[in-house]
C-alpha positions as a Python dict, from the first residue, in 0.01 Angstrom:
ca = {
    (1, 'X'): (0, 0, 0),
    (2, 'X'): (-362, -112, -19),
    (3, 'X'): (-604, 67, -245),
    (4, 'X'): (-896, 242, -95),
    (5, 'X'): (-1125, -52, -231),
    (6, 'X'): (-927, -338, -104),
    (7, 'X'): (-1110, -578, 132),
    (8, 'X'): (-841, -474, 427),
    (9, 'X'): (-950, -93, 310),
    (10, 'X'): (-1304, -190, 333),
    (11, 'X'): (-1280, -379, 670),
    (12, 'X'): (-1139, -47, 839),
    (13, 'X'): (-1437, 115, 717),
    (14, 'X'): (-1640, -48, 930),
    (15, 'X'): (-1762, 86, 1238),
    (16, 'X'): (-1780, -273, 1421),
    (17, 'X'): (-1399, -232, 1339),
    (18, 'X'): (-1324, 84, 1449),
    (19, 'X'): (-1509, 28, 1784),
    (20, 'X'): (-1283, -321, 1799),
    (21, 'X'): (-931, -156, 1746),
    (22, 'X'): (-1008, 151, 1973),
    (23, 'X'): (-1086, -29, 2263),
    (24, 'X'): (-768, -290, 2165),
    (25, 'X'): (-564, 69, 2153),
    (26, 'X'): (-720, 151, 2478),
    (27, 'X'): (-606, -203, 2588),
    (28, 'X'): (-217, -207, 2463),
    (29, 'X'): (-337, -494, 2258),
    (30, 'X'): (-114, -587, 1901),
    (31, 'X'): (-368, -636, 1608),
    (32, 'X'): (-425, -627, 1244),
    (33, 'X'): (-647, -581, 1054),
    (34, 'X'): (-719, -798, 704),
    (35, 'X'): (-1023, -835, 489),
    (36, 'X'): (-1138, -1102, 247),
    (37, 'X'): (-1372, -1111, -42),
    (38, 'X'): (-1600, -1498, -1),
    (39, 'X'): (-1822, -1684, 143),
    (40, 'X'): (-1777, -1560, 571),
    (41, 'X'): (-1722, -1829, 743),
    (42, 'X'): (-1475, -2014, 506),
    (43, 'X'): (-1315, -1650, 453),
    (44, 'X'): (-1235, -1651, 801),
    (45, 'X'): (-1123, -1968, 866),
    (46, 'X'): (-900, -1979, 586),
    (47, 'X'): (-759, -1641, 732),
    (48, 'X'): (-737, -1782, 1090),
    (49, 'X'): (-509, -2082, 935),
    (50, 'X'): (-285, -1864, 695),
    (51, 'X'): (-227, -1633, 1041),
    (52, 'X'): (-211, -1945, 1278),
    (53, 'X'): (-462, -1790, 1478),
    (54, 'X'): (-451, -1826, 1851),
    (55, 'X'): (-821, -1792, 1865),
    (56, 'X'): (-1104, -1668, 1653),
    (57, 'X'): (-1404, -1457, 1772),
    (58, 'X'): (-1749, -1466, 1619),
    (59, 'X'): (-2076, -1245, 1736),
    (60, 'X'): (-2386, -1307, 1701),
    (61, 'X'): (-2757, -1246, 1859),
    (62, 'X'): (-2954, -1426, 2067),
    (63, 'X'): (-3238, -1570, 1917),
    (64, 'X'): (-3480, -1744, 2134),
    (65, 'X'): (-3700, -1554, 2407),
    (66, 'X'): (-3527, -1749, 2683),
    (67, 'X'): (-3212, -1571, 2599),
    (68, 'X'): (-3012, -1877, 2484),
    (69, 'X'): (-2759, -1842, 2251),
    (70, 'X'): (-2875, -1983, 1901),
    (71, 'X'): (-2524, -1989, 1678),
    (72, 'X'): (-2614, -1845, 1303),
    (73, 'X'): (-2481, -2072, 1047),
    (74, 'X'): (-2135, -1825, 990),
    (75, 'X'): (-2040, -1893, 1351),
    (76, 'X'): (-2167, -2247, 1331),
    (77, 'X'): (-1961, -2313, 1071),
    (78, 'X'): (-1656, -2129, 1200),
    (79, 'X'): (-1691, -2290, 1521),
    (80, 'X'): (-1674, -2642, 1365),
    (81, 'X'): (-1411, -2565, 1126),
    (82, 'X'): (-1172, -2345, 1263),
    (83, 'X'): (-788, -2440, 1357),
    (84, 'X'): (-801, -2286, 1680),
    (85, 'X'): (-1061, -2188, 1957),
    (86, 'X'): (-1403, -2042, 1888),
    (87, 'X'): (-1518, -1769, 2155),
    (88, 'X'): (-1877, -1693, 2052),
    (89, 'X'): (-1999, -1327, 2199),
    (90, 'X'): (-2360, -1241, 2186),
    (91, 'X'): (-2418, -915, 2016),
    (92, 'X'): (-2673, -788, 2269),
    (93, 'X'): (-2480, -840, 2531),
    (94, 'X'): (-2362, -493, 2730),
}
């Protein structure tokens, strides 16, 4: 089993994640959940390969007042690294 202060434990904790896996309950949608300890973006795309991800999501916020999408340099990085396609969703969006 995982101990309470695992990174997986951790990563449940968080309310981004609990939002994520009820709505993929909601949605019949197959998931887990695992959490790493490193630097973010080479965390995930290390996870993405060792999973042989389909395709990785990364959030972010808009940053410019015209509303375009200004990647941070996590999802940069994930975007140009990872093994599989990069769907970047703007945090603000509703």
């Amino acid at each position: 089993g995982q101990s309470e202060s695992s990174p997986t434990a951790a990563a449940r904790r968080q309310k981004t994640v609990r939002d994520l896996t009820d709505a993929f309950d909601d949605a019949d949608v197959e998931y887990e959940i695992r959490g790493r300890v490193g630097e973010k973006a080479d965390a995930i795309v290390a996870e993405a390969e060792d999973v042989a991800a389909d395709r990785v999501f990364v959030a972010g916020r808009s940053r410019s007042p015209t509303g375009k999408a200004v990647f941070g340099s996590t999802a940069q990085t994930v975007m140009l690294t990872a093994p599989c396609p990069v769907t970047f969703v703007r945090a603000d969006t509703r």
